[in-house]
Amino acid sequence: MIITRRTFVKAAAASGAALVLPGTAPGAPPAPVMRAVPSSGEMLPAVGLGTWITFNVGDDPVLRDECAEVIAAFFAAGGRMIDSSPMYG
């Protein structure tokens, strides 16, 4: 495929515009889907983090550090709801 000067200039202009226009940064996580709590109207992310079984790692310092890294990543990505109950009732 032969690229003409006109095609090259159009592509270069579009690339430059994409760099300066506002928008989501490359690699940035998308904003979480939010839902209202029915009783209060408070907006929370629709997906939370459940900890039952997965985070039951005992006293192993390596596994505890890994769990801490997961929780830090969760908060860094906009997470706000952590459910730690093993059962309901």
PDB file of C-alpha atoms in Angstrom:
ATOM      1  CA  MET A   1       0.000   0.000   0.000  1.00  0.00           C
ATOM      2  CA  ILE A   2       1.377   3.384  -1.004  1.00  0.00           C
ATOM      3  CA  ILE A   3       0.725   6.245   1.402  1.00  0.00           C
ATOM      4  CA  THR A   4       0.239   9.642  -0.168  1.00  0.00           C
ATOM      5  CA  ARG A   5       1.435  12.842   1.424  1.00  0.00           C
ATOM      6  CA  ARG A   6      -2.179  13.872   1.994  1.00  0.00           C
ATOM      7  CA  THR A   7      -2.978  10.621   3.838  1.00  0.00           C
ATOM      8  CA  PHE A   8       0.156  10.971   5.948  1.00  0.00           C
ATOM      9  CA  VAL A   9      -0.626  14.587   6.906  1.00  0.00           C
ATOM     10  CA  LYS A  10      -4.219  13.677   7.844  1.00  0.00           C
ATOM     11  CA  ALA A  11      -3.048  10.780  10.004  1.00  0.00           C
ATOM     12  CA  ALA A  12      -0.372  12.921  11.670  1.00  0.00           C
ATOM     13  CA  ALA A  13      -2.893  15.682  12.402  1.00  0.00           C
ATOM     14  CA  ALA A  14      -5.355  13.201  13.873  1.00  0.00           C
ATOM     15  CA  SER A  15      -2.629  11.661  16.044  1.00  0.00           C
ATOM     16  CA  GLY A  16      -1.551  15.069  17.317  1.00  0.00           C
ATOM     17  CA  ALA A  17      -5.127  16.068  18.067  1.00  0.00           C
ATOM     18  CA  ALA A  18      -5.679  12.864  20.013  1.00  0.00           C
ATOM     19  CA  LEU A  19      -2.738  13.726  22.248  1.00  0.00           C
ATOM     20  CA  VAL A  20      -3.968  17.201  23.200  1.00  0.00           C
ATOM     21  CA  LEU A  21      -7.725  16.668  23.405  1.00  0.00           C
ATOM     22  CA  PRO A  22      -9.190  15.850  26.819  1.00  0.00           C
ATOM     23  CA  GLY A  23     -10.176  12.273  27.406  1.00  0.00           C
ATOM     24  CA  THR A  24      -9.184   9.138  29.207  1.00  0.00           C
ATOM     25  CA  ALA A  25      -5.457   8.648  29.507  1.00  0.00           C
ATOM     26  CA  PRO A  26      -4.109   5.535  27.818  1.00  0.00           C
ATOM     27  CA  GLY A  27      -4.100   2.683  30.258  1.00  0.00           C
ATOM     28  CA  ALA A  28      -6.316   4.485  32.775  1.00  0.00           C
ATOM     29  CA  PRO A  29      -9.063   2.285  34.208  1.00  0.00           C
ATOM     30  CA  PRO A  30     -12.594   3.257  33.204  1.00  0.00           C
ATOM     31  CA  ALA A  31     -14.778   4.929  35.803  1.00  0.00           C
ATOM     32  CA  PRO A  32     -16.734   2.355  37.821  1.00  0.00           C
ATOM     33  CA  VAL A  33     -20.455   1.884  37.213  1.00  0.00           C
ATOM     34  CA  MET A  34     -22.255   3.551  40.113  1.00  0.00           C
ATOM     35  CA  ARG A  35     -25.572   2.659  41.766  1.00  0.00           C
ATOM     36  CA  ALA A  36     -27.581   4.406  44.483  1.00  0.00           C
ATOM     37  CA  VAL A  37     -28.146   2.788  47.878  1.00  0.00           C
ATOM     38  CA  PRO A  38     -31.981   2.658  48.033  1.00  0.00           C
ATOM     39  CA  SER A  39     -32.317   3.851  51.643  1.00  0.00           C
ATOM     40  CA  SER A  40     -29.858   6.755  51.475  1.00  0.00           C
ATOM     41  CA  GLY A  41     -29.264   7.584  47.831  1.00  0.00           C
ATOM     42  CA  GLU A  42     -25.500   7.317  48.409  1.00  0.00           C
ATOM     43  CA  MET A  43     -23.709   6.403  45.199  1.00  0.00           C
ATOM     44  CA  LEU A  44     -21.434   3.363  45.393  1.00  0.00           C
ATOM     45  CA  PRO A  45     -19.651   1.334  42.728  1.00  0.00           C
ATOM     46  CA  ALA A  46     -21.870  -1.509  41.494  1.00  0.00           C
ATOM     47  CA  VAL A  47     -19.069  -4.034  42.086  1.00  0.00           C
ATOM     48  CA  GLY A  48     -17.387  -4.519  45.431  1.00  0.00           C
ATOM     49  CA  LEU A  49     -14.778  -6.853  46.854  1.00  0.00           C
ATOM     50  CA  GLY A  50     -15.757  -9.994  48.729  1.00  0.00           C
ATOM     51  CA  THR A  51     -13.233 -11.312  51.221  1.00  0.00           C
ATOM     52  CA  TRP A  52     -14.741 -14.577  52.452  1.00  0.00           C
ATOM     53  CA  ILE A  53     -12.379 -17.561  51.947  1.00  0.00           C
ATOM     54  CA  THR A  54     -10.142 -15.667  49.489  1.00  0.00           C
ATOM     55  CA  PHE A  55      -8.646 -13.473  52.194  1.00  0.00           C
ATOM     56  CA  ASN A  56      -8.542 -16.171  54.905  1.00  0.00           C
ATOM     57  CA  VAL A  57      -4.771 -16.666  54.695  1.00  0.00           C
ATOM     58  CA  GLY A  58      -3.878 -17.063  58.358  1.00  0.00           C
ATOM     59  CA  ASP A  59      -0.592 -15.690  59.644  1.00  0.00           C
ATOM     60  CA  ASP A  60       1.487 -16.256  56.487  1.00  0.00           C
ATOM     61  CA  PRO A  61       3.223 -12.875  55.965  1.00  0.00           C
ATOM     62  CA  VAL A  62       3.685 -13.395  52.214  1.00  0.00           C
ATOM     63  CA  LEU A  63       0.004 -14.182  51.654  1.00  0.00           C
ATOM     64  CA  ARG A  64      -1.037 -11.299  53.916  1.00  0.00           C
ATOM     65  CA  ASP A  65       1.148  -8.914  51.881  1.00  0.00           C
ATOM     66  CA  GLU A  66      -0.457 -10.212  48.666  1.00  0.00           C
ATOM     67  CA  CYS A  67      -3.920  -9.571  50.108  1.00  0.00           C
ATOM     68  CA  ALA A  68      -2.865  -6.053  51.102  1.00  0.00           C
ATOM     69  CA  GLU A  69      -1.678  -5.436  47.526  1.00  0.00           C
ATOM     70  CA  VAL A  70      -5.048  -6.594  46.158  1.00  0.00           C
ATOM     71  CA  ILE A  71      -6.906  -4.250  48.505  1.00  0.00           C
ATOM     72  CA  ALA A  72      -4.606  -1.339  47.607  1.00  0.00           C
ATOM     73  CA  ALA A  73      -5.223  -1.983  43.891  1.00  0.00           C
ATOM     74  CA  PHE A  74      -8.971  -2.168  44.578  1.00  0.00           C
ATOM     75  CA  PHE A  75      -8.972   1.272  46.220  1.00  0.00           C
ATOM     76  CA  ALA A  76      -6.650   2.717  43.549  1.00  0.00           C
ATOM     77  CA  ALA A  77      -9.147   1.625  40.877  1.00  0.00           C
ATOM     78  CA  GLY A  78     -11.999   3.440  42.645  1.00  0.00           C
ATOM     79  CA  GLY A  79     -13.357   0.576  44.753  1.00  0.00           C
ATOM     80  CA  ARG A  80     -15.202   1.504  47.938  1.00  0.00           C
ATOM     81  CA  MET A  81     -17.266  -1.492  49.100  1.00  0.00           C
ATOM     82  CA  ILE A  82     -15.591  -4.402  50.884  1.00  0.00           C
ATOM     83  CA  ASP A  83     -17.836  -7.202  52.122  1.00  0.00           C
ATOM     84  CA  SER A  84     -16.194  -9.215  54.883  1.00  0.00           C
ATOM     85  CA  SER A  85     -19.163 -11.243  56.126  1.00  0.00           C
ATOM     86  CA  PRO A  86     -18.747 -15.028  55.767  1.00  0.00           C
ATOM     87  CA  MET A  87     -22.525 -15.532  55.917  1.00  0.00           C
ATOM     88  CA  TYR A  88     -25.750 -13.602  56.023  1.00  0.00           C
ATOM     89  CA  GLY A  89     -28.530 -14.166  58.455  1.00  0.00           C
TER      90      GLY A  89
END
